[in-house]
Amino acid sequence: MSLPRAPCAALLFALVAACPRQTEVKPTPQEEPPPEPAPPPKPKPQKPPAKPPKVAQPAPEPPVVIVEDGIRLEYRPHAGRTVVEVTEPEGAQVQAFDGSALVADDTVPLAFDAQPDHYYRLVARFPSGSVRDKKVQARAGRLLSVRLQEAKEPQAMNDKDFRALRTELEHERGDTAKLALLRTAAANSYFTTVQAASLIDRLVYREDKLAAIPILKDRILDRENAWQLYQHFTYREDKIKVQEMLER
């Protein structure tokens, strides 16, 4: 048996109304996590500190060396002190004088404090008995090292060197140039009377031959034979002049 449509619709409506209404539940939006903080910037690599520039060290001051007449002087910096020392020859007896005052008296090696830029007289007595007397200057803030040599007997010019000198004289033009060459040679050389006479013979004029006597006379080692030079002059008045010059 079929039910009328109207009551059926009402019944259906009642049933729907009686059923609990389901509420649409919207999902709760989830909170997004806060953004992660940006990493700190990496520090830039630092360059190593620049090395300080090298300061050029001043070169050590070289010593000042003076060599003259058998004595060697060497000046070196000495930390502000002024000192004189005698280092050679060992065993020699040395006295140092400041004017007339004796400031040191000992055998080599010896040393003494000195006044800056002051002169001292050194008297050295060698084991052989010979004596050397030298004056030296102390320099401010320097160590003065002194080396003494025993004076040697001078030697006449050897044959080879003499022949070379004589040849040079013969090649010079004019007595003026020859006399200049004689002066240069005699400054550092000694001669025998025979050698001196041979040199005089290379001059042409009387006046120039006479002018050679003062140049050579103190460089002739055998002065006892110097009278032989008279034979190389023709005129008597020239011989007398040579005698007078040799006796001065």
PDB file of C-alpha atoms in Angstrom:
ATOM      1  CA  MET A   1       0.000   0.000   0.000  1.00  0.00           C
ATOM      2  CA  SER A   2       1.376   3.281  -0.980  1.00  0.00           C
ATOM      3  CA  LEU A   3       1.428   6.263   1.340  1.00  0.00           C
ATOM      4  CA  PRO A   4       0.200   9.561   0.206  1.00  0.00           C
ATOM      5  CA  ARG A   5       3.049  11.845  -1.010  1.00  0.00           C
ATOM      6  CA  ALA A   6       2.264  14.711   1.330  1.00  0.00           C
ATOM      7  CA  PRO A   7       2.561  12.802   4.579  1.00  0.00           C
ATOM      8  CA  CYS A   8       5.717  11.147   3.252  1.00  0.00           C
ATOM      9  CA  ALA A   9       7.360  14.432   2.509  1.00  0.00           C
ATOM     10  CA  ALA A  10       6.496  15.744   5.927  1.00  0.00           C
ATOM     11  CA  LEU A  11       7.942  12.658   7.542  1.00  0.00           C
ATOM     12  CA  LEU A  12      11.157  12.982   5.596  1.00  0.00           C
ATOM     13  CA  PHE A  13      11.470  16.590   6.565  1.00  0.00           C
ATOM     14  CA  ALA A  14      11.017  15.729  10.209  1.00  0.00           C
ATOM     15  CA  LEU A  15      13.664  13.106  10.062  1.00  0.00           C
ATOM     16  CA  VAL A  16      16.138  15.451   8.474  1.00  0.00           C
ATOM     17  CA  ALA A  17      15.414  18.082  11.055  1.00  0.00           C
ATOM     18  CA  ALA A  18      15.869  15.600  13.857  1.00  0.00           C
ATOM     19  CA  CYS A  19      19.322  14.557  12.682  1.00  0.00           C
ATOM     20  CA  PRO A  20      22.143  16.611  14.260  1.00  0.00           C
ATOM     21  CA  ARG A  21      23.541  19.075  11.831  1.00  0.00           C
ATOM     22  CA  GLN A  22      27.140  18.542  11.174  1.00  0.00           C
ATOM     23  CA  THR A  23      28.995  21.796  11.344  1.00  0.00           C
ATOM     24  CA  GLU A  24      31.642  22.208   8.753  1.00  0.00           C
ATOM     25  CA  VAL A  25      34.844  22.556  10.610  1.00  0.00           C
ATOM     26  CA  LYS A  26      37.415  24.487   8.795  1.00  0.00           C
ATOM     27  CA  PRO A  27      40.900  23.440   9.529  1.00  0.00           C
ATOM     28  CA  THR A  28      42.738  25.838  11.774  1.00  0.00           C
ATOM     29  CA  PRO A  29      45.410  27.435   9.756  1.00  0.00           C
ATOM     30  CA  GLN A  30      48.797  26.411  11.089  1.00  0.00           C
ATOM     31  CA  GLU A  31      51.107  29.201  12.031  1.00  0.00           C
ATOM     32  CA  GLU A  32      54.110  29.299   9.780  1.00  0.00           C
ATOM     33  CA  PRO A  33      57.361  29.030  11.694  1.00  0.00           C
ATOM     34  CA  PRO A  34      59.262  32.255  11.874  1.00  0.00           C
ATOM     35  CA  PRO A  35      61.883  32.527   9.193  1.00  0.00           C
ATOM     36  CA  GLU A  36      65.307  31.456  10.261  1.00  0.00           C
ATOM     37  CA  PRO A  37      67.591  34.400  10.827  1.00  0.00           C
ATOM     38  CA  ALA A  38      70.045  34.982   8.040  1.00  0.00           C
ATOM     39  CA  PRO A  39      73.497  33.718   8.920  1.00  0.00           C
ATOM     40  CA  PRO A  40      75.890  36.488   9.824  1.00  0.00           C
ATOM     41  CA  PRO A  41      78.108  37.492   6.955  1.00  0.00           C
ATOM     42  CA  LYS A  42      81.391  35.688   6.936  1.00  0.00           C
ATOM     43  CA  PRO A  43      84.204  37.987   7.926  1.00  0.00           C
ATOM     44  CA  LYS A  44      86.456  38.849   5.102  1.00  0.00           C
ATOM     45  CA  PRO A  45      89.822  37.188   5.460  1.00  0.00           C
ATOM     46  CA  GLN A  46      92.210  39.735   6.837  1.00  0.00           C
ATOM     47  CA  LYS A  47      95.514  40.227   5.136  1.00  0.00           C
ATOM     48  CA  PRO A  48      98.472  39.452   7.317  1.00  0.00           C
ATOM     49  CA  PRO A  49      99.977  42.607   8.718  1.00  0.00           C
ATOM     50  CA  ALA A  50     102.578  44.036   6.441  1.00  0.00           C
ATOM     51  CA  LYS A  51     106.097  43.356   7.546  1.00  0.00           C
ATOM     52  CA  PRO A  52     107.881  46.466   8.613  1.00  0.00           C
ATOM     53  CA  PRO A  53     110.388  47.539   6.005  1.00  0.00           C
ATOM     54  CA  LYS A  54     113.877  46.411   6.682  1.00  0.00           C
ATOM     55  CA  VAL A  55     116.017  49.188   7.944  1.00  0.00           C
ATOM     56  CA  ALA A  56     119.372  49.050   6.314  1.00  0.00           C
ATOM     57  CA  GLN A  57     122.036  48.750   8.953  1.00  0.00           C
ATOM     58  CA  PRO A  58     124.878  51.182   8.469  1.00  0.00           C
ATOM     59  CA  ALA A  59     127.971  49.487   7.198  1.00  0.00           C
ATOM     60  CA  PRO A  60     130.739  49.307   9.760  1.00  0.00           C
ATOM     61  CA  GLU A  61     133.113  52.186   9.447  1.00  0.00           C
ATOM     62  CA  PRO A  62     136.293  50.980   7.769  1.00  0.00           C
ATOM     63  CA  PRO A  63     139.555  51.627   9.572  1.00  0.00           C
ATOM     64  CA  VAL A  64     141.790  54.459   8.452  1.00  0.00           C
ATOM     65  CA  VAL A  65     145.293  53.176   7.716  1.00  0.00           C
ATOM     66  CA  ILE A  66     148.396  55.331   7.308  1.00  0.00           C
ATOM     67  CA  VAL A  67     151.762  53.827   6.386  1.00  0.00           C
ATOM     68  CA  GLU A  68     154.844  56.014   6.369  1.00  0.00           C
ATOM     69  CA  ASP A  69     158.547  55.679   7.071  1.00  0.00           C
ATOM     70  CA  GLY A  70     158.480  52.292   8.778  1.00  0.00           C
ATOM     71  CA  ILE A  71     155.388  52.925  10.898  1.00  0.00           C
ATOM     72  CA  ARG A  72     151.799  51.719  10.356  1.00  0.00           C
ATOM     73  CA  LEU A  73     148.914  53.593  11.996  1.00  0.00           C
ATOM     74  CA  GLU A  74     145.393  52.185  12.031  1.00  0.00           C
ATOM     75  CA  TYR A  75     142.439  54.181  13.442  1.00  0.00           C
ATOM     76  CA  ARG A  76     139.249  52.265  14.370  1.00  0.00           C
ATOM     77  CA  PRO A  77     136.043  53.337  16.201  1.00  0.00           C
ATOM     78  CA  HIS A  78     136.306  52.498  19.898  1.00  0.00           C
ATOM     79  CA  ALA A  79     132.968  53.180  21.653  1.00  0.00           C
ATOM     80  CA  GLY A  80     133.780  56.780  22.426  1.00  0.00           C
ATOM     81  CA  ARG A  81     137.137  56.067  24.086  1.00  0.00           C
ATOM     82  CA  THR A  82     140.420  57.429  22.804  1.00  0.00           C
ATOM     83  CA  VAL A  83     143.189  54.868  23.144  1.00  0.00           C
ATOM     84  CA  VAL A  84     146.685  54.404  21.753  1.00  0.00           C
ATOM     85  CA  GLU A  85     148.170  50.918  21.568  1.00  0.00           C
ATOM     86  CA  VAL A  86     151.500  49.641  20.263  1.00  0.00           C
ATOM     87  CA  THR A  87     151.210  46.081  18.945  1.00  0.00           C
ATOM     88  CA  GLU A  88     154.487  45.456  17.100  1.00  0.00           C
ATOM     89  CA  PRO A  89     157.235  44.467  17.434  1.00  0.00           C
ATOM     90  CA  GLU A  90     156.699  42.382  20.542  1.00  0.00           C
ATOM     91  CA  GLY A  91     159.421  42.730  23.103  1.00  0.00           C
ATOM     92  CA  ALA A  92     160.464  46.259  22.158  1.00  0.00           C
ATOM     93  CA  GLN A  93     160.549  48.755  25.025  1.00  0.00           C
ATOM     94  CA  VAL A  94     158.300  51.738  24.353  1.00  0.00           C
ATOM     95  CA  GLN A  95     157.944  54.991  26.243  1.00  0.00           C
ATOM     96  CA  ALA A  96     155.092  57.388  25.461  1.00  0.00           C
ATOM     97  CA  PHE A  97     155.444  61.081  26.268  1.00  0.00           C
ATOM     98  CA  ASP A  98     152.850  63.829  26.434  1.00  0.00           C
ATOM     99  CA  GLY A  99     155.160  66.789  26.099  1.00  0.00           C
ATOM    100  CA  SER A 100     157.763  66.089  28.772  1.00  0.00           C
ATOM    101  CA  ALA A 101     155.421  63.912  30.879  1.00  0.00           C
ATOM    102  CA  LEU A 102     155.872  60.150  30.679  1.00  0.00           C
ATOM    103  CA  VAL A 103     152.426  58.533  30.265  1.00  0.00           C
ATOM    104  CA  ALA A 104     153.409  54.920  29.459  1.00  0.00           C
ATOM    105  CA  ASP A 105     156.554  52.799  29.784  1.00  0.00           C
ATOM    106  CA  ASP A 106     156.325  49.099  28.987  1.00  0.00           C
ATOM    107  CA  THR A 107     157.264  46.384  26.537  1.00  0.00           C
ATOM    108  CA  VAL A 108     155.110  45.793  23.461  1.00  0.00           C
ATOM    109  CA  PRO A 109     152.175  45.157  23.433  1.00  0.00           C
ATOM    110  CA  LEU A 110     151.033  48.108  25.496  1.00  0.00           C
ATOM    111  CA  ALA A 111     148.086  50.535  25.537  1.00  0.00           C
ATOM    112  CA  PHE A 112     147.125  53.747  27.295  1.00  0.00           C
ATOM    113  CA  ASP A 113     144.158  56.136  27.386  1.00  0.00           C
ATOM    114  CA  ALA A 114     144.838  59.279  25.422  1.00  0.00           C
ATOM    115  CA  GLN A 115     143.469  62.780  25.108  1.00  0.00           C
ATOM    116  CA  PRO A 116     141.365  63.330  21.968  1.00  0.00           C
ATOM    117  CA  ASP A 117     143.237  64.909  19.057  1.00  0.00           C
ATOM    118  CA  HIS A 118     146.430  65.054  21.085  1.00  0.00           C
ATOM    119  CA  TYR A 119     149.974  64.301  19.922  1.00  0.00           C
ATOM    120  CA  TYR A 120     152.178  61.762  21.701  1.00  0.00           C
ATOM    121  CA  ARG A 121     155.848  60.983  21.227  1.00  0.00           C
ATOM    122  CA  LEU A 122     156.725  57.295  21.090  1.00  0.00           C
ATOM    123  CA  VAL A 123     160.317  56.217  21.743  1.00  0.00           C
ATOM    124  CA  ALA A 124     160.902  52.552  20.871  1.00  0.00           C
ATOM    125  CA  ARG A 125     164.052  50.656  21.792  1.00  0.00           C
ATOM    126  CA  PHE A 126     164.462  47.452  19.802  1.00  0.00           C
ATOM    127  CA  PRO A 127     166.251  44.333  21.051  1.00  0.00           C
ATOM    128  CA  SER A 128     169.051  45.062  18.571  1.00  0.00           C
ATOM    129  CA  GLY A 129     169.725  48.345  20.367  1.00  0.00           C
ATOM    130  CA  SER A 130     168.380  50.645  17.639  1.00  0.00           C
ATOM    131  CA  VAL A 131     165.949  53.401  18.608  1.00  0.00           C
ATOM    132  CA  ARG A 132     162.999  54.915  16.766  1.00  0.00           C
ATOM    133  CA  ASP A 133     161.418  58.184  17.805  1.00  0.00           C
ATOM    134  CA  LYS A 134     157.987  58.897  16.285  1.00  0.00           C
ATOM    135  CA  LYS A 135     155.170  61.346  16.981  1.00  0.00           C
ATOM    136  CA  VAL A 136     151.563  60.148  16.531  1.00  0.00           C
ATOM    137  CA  GLN A 137     148.164  61.808  16.886  1.00  0.00           C
ATOM    138  CA  ALA A 138     145.326  60.287  18.915  1.00  0.00           C
ATOM    139  CA  ARG A 139     141.888  60.879  17.371  1.00  0.00           C
ATOM    140  CA  ALA A 140     138.719  61.377  19.400  1.00  0.00           C
ATOM    141  CA  GLY A 141     136.741  58.155  19.935  1.00  0.00           C
ATOM    142  CA  ARG A 142     139.281  56.043  18.052  1.00  0.00           C
ATOM    143  CA  LEU A 143     141.634  53.223  18.881  1.00  0.00           C
ATOM    144  CA  LEU A 144     145.021  53.930  17.336  1.00  0.00           C
ATOM    145  CA  SER A 145     147.021  50.764  16.701  1.00  0.00           C
ATOM    146  CA  VAL A 146     150.708  51.440  16.060  1.00  0.00           C
ATOM    147  CA  ARG A 147     153.090  48.999  14.406  1.00  0.00           C
ATOM    148  CA  LEU A 148     156.720  50.007  14.364  1.00  0.00           C
ATOM    149  CA  GLN A 149     159.466  48.591  12.190  1.00  0.00           C
ATOM    150  CA  GLU A 150     163.125  48.742  12.982  1.00  0.00           C
ATOM    151  CA  ALA A 151     164.901  51.188  10.731  1.00  0.00           C
ATOM    152  CA  LYS A 152     166.853  49.417   8.033  1.00  0.00           C
ATOM    153  CA  GLU A 153     170.099  50.549   6.515  1.00  0.00           C
ATOM    154  CA  PRO A 154     169.405  52.192   3.149  1.00  0.00           C
ATOM    155  CA  GLN A 155     170.565  50.359   0.056  1.00  0.00           C
ATOM    156  CA  ALA A 156     171.877  51.867  -3.162  1.00  0.00           C
ATOM    157  CA  MET A 157     169.713  51.451  -6.252  1.00  0.00           C
ATOM    158  CA  ASN A 158     170.237  48.019  -7.769  1.00  0.00           C
ATOM    159  CA  ASP A 159     171.838  47.661 -11.204  1.00  0.00           C
ATOM    160  CA  LYS A 160     168.604  46.903 -13.034  1.00  0.00           C
ATOM    161  CA  ASP A 161     166.759  49.934 -11.703  1.00  0.00           C
ATOM    162  CA  PHE A 162     169.795  52.148 -12.189  1.00  0.00           C
ATOM    163  CA  ARG A 163     170.163  51.169 -15.840  1.00  0.00           C
ATOM    164  CA  ALA A 164     166.464  51.937 -16.371  1.00  0.00           C
ATOM    165  CA  LEU A 165     166.889  55.376 -14.754  1.00  0.00           C
ATOM    166  CA  ARG A 166     169.953  56.144 -16.818  1.00  0.00           C
ATOM    167  CA  THR A 167     168.094  55.185 -20.018  1.00  0.00           C
ATOM    168  CA  GLU A 168     165.219  57.459 -19.100  1.00  0.00           C
ATOM    169  CA  LEU A 169     167.621  60.352 -18.592  1.00  0.00           C
ATOM    170  CA  GLU A 170     169.158  59.786 -22.002  1.00  0.00           C
ATOM    171  CA  HIS A 171     165.700  59.901 -23.625  1.00  0.00           C
ATOM    172  CA  GLU A 172     164.703  63.164 -21.938  1.00  0.00           C
ATOM    173  CA  ARG A 173     165.053  66.265 -24.085  1.00  0.00           C
ATOM    174  CA  GLY A 174     166.877  69.055 -22.328  1.00  0.00           C
ATOM    175  CA  ASP A 175     168.606  69.348 -18.993  1.00  0.00           C
ATOM    176  CA  THR A 176     165.534  70.871 -17.311  1.00  0.00           C
ATOM    177  CA  ALA A 177     163.549  67.680 -17.831  1.00  0.00           C
ATOM    178  CA  LYS A 178     166.530  65.571 -16.778  1.00  0.00           C
ATOM    179  CA  LEU A 179     166.929  67.490 -13.516  1.00  0.00           C
ATOM    180  CA  ALA A 180     163.203  67.043 -12.784  1.00  0.00           C
ATOM    181  CA  LEU A 181     163.591  63.296 -13.308  1.00  0.00           C
ATOM    182  CA  LEU A 182     166.627  63.242 -10.993  1.00  0.00           C
ATOM    183  CA  ARG A 183     164.640  64.974  -8.240  1.00  0.00           C
ATOM    184  CA  THR A 184     161.876  62.383  -8.517  1.00  0.00           C
ATOM    185  CA  ALA A 185     164.284  59.459  -8.449  1.00  0.00           C
ATOM    186  CA  ALA A 186     166.358  60.842  -5.574  1.00  0.00           C
ATOM    187  CA  ALA A 187     163.271  61.340  -3.398  1.00  0.00           C
ATOM    188  CA  ASN A 188     162.997  57.574  -2.855  1.00  0.00           C
ATOM    189  CA  SER A 189     166.388  56.149  -3.853  1.00  0.00           C
ATOM    190  CA  TYR A 190     170.019  56.087  -2.780  1.00  0.00           C
ATOM    191  CA  PHE A 191     173.122  55.980  -4.952  1.00  0.00           C
ATOM    192  CA  THR A 192     176.789  55.195  -4.821  1.00  0.00           C
ATOM    193  CA  THR A 193     179.307  57.843  -5.829  1.00  0.00           C
ATOM    194  CA  VAL A 194     179.917  56.018  -9.101  1.00  0.00           C
ATOM    195  CA  GLN A 195     176.180  55.993  -9.868  1.00  0.00           C
ATOM    196  CA  ALA A 196     175.817  59.694  -9.024  1.00  0.00           C
ATOM    197  CA  ALA A 197     178.735  60.562 -11.308  1.00  0.00           C
ATOM    198  CA  SER A 198     177.163  58.564 -14.151  1.00  0.00           C
ATOM    199  CA  LEU A 199     173.906  60.492 -13.754  1.00  0.00           C
ATOM    200  CA  ILE A 200     175.719  63.832 -13.758  1.00  0.00           C
ATOM    201  CA  ASP A 201     177.465  62.866 -16.994  1.00  0.00           C
ATOM    202  CA  ARG A 202     174.045  62.606 -18.691  1.00  0.00           C
ATOM    203  CA  LEU A 203     173.626  66.386 -18.297  1.00  0.00           C
ATOM    204  CA  VAL A 204     174.993  68.698 -20.945  1.00  0.00           C
ATOM    205  CA  TYR A 205     175.606  72.138 -19.502  1.00  0.00           C
ATOM    206  CA  ARG A 206     177.983  73.148 -16.689  1.00  0.00           C
ATOM    207  CA  GLU A 207     175.287  74.961 -14.713  1.00  0.00           C
ATOM    208  CA  ASP A 208     172.970  71.961 -14.860  1.00  0.00           C
ATOM    209  CA  LYS A 209     175.724  69.570 -13.798  1.00  0.00           C
ATOM    210  CA  LEU A 210     176.345  71.782 -10.763  1.00  0.00           C
ATOM    211  CA  ALA A 211     172.588  71.915 -10.086  1.00  0.00           C
ATOM    212  CA  ALA A 212     172.568  68.121  -9.825  1.00  0.00           C
ATOM    213  CA  ILE A 213     174.981  68.092  -6.857  1.00  0.00           C
ATOM    214  CA  PRO A 214     172.474  69.385  -4.227  1.00  0.00           C
ATOM    215  CA  ILE A 215     169.910  66.899  -5.542  1.00  0.00           C
ATOM    216  CA  LEU A 216     172.218  63.895  -5.208  1.00  0.00           C
ATOM    217  CA  LYS A 217     174.627  64.655  -2.377  1.00  0.00           C
ATOM    218  CA  ASP A 218     172.367  63.568   0.513  1.00  0.00           C
ATOM    219  CA  ARG A 219     171.432  60.391  -1.325  1.00  0.00           C
ATOM    220  CA  ILE A 220     175.028  59.211  -1.781  1.00  0.00           C
ATOM    221  CA  LEU A 221     175.750  56.408   0.673  1.00  0.00           C
ATOM    222  CA  ASP A 222     179.565  56.327   0.388  1.00  0.00           C
ATOM    223  CA  ARG A 223     180.117  59.990   1.162  1.00  0.00           C
ATOM    224  CA  GLU A 224     183.808  59.277   1.809  1.00  0.00           C
ATOM    225  CA  ASN A 225     184.169  58.745  -1.939  1.00  0.00           C
ATOM    226  CA  ALA A 226     182.191  61.788  -3.018  1.00  0.00           C
ATOM    227  CA  TRP A 227     185.398  63.681  -3.847  1.00  0.00           C
ATOM    228  CA  GLN A 228     185.512  61.570  -7.016  1.00  0.00           C
ATOM    229  CA  LEU A 229     182.733  63.763  -8.418  1.00  0.00           C
ATOM    230  CA  TYR A 230     185.324  66.533  -8.955  1.00  0.00           C
ATOM    231  CA  GLN A 231     186.720  64.523 -11.840  1.00  0.00           C
ATOM    232  CA  HIS A 232     183.510  64.985 -13.762  1.00  0.00           C
ATOM    233  CA  PHE A 233     183.891  68.764 -13.921  1.00  0.00           C
ATOM    234  CA  THR A 234     186.345  70.429 -16.264  1.00  0.00           C
ATOM    235  CA  TYR A 235     186.849  73.894 -14.837  1.00  0.00           C
ATOM    236  CA  ARG A 236     188.611  74.594 -11.584  1.00  0.00           C
ATOM    237  CA  GLU A 237     185.960  77.013 -10.385  1.00  0.00           C
ATOM    238  CA  ASP A 238     183.358  74.294 -10.897  1.00  0.00           C
ATOM    239  CA  LYS A 239     185.415  71.866  -8.827  1.00  0.00           C
ATOM    240  CA  ILE A 240     185.581  74.418  -6.000  1.00  0.00           C
ATOM    241  CA  LYS A 241     181.801  74.880  -6.109  1.00  0.00           C
ATOM    242  CA  VAL A 242     181.284  71.102  -5.935  1.00  0.00           C
ATOM    243  CA  GLN A 243     183.574  70.918  -2.905  1.00  0.00           C
ATOM    244  CA  GLU A 244     181.662  73.682  -1.152  1.00  0.00           C
ATOM    245  CA  MET A 245     178.297  72.031  -1.821  1.00  0.00           C
ATOM    246  CA  LEU A 246     179.488  68.643  -0.584  1.00  0.00           C
ATOM    247  CA  GLU A 247     180.823  70.160   2.654  1.00  0.00           C
ATOM    248  CA  ARG A 248     177.558  71.932   3.545  1.00  0.00           C
TER     249      ARG A 248
END
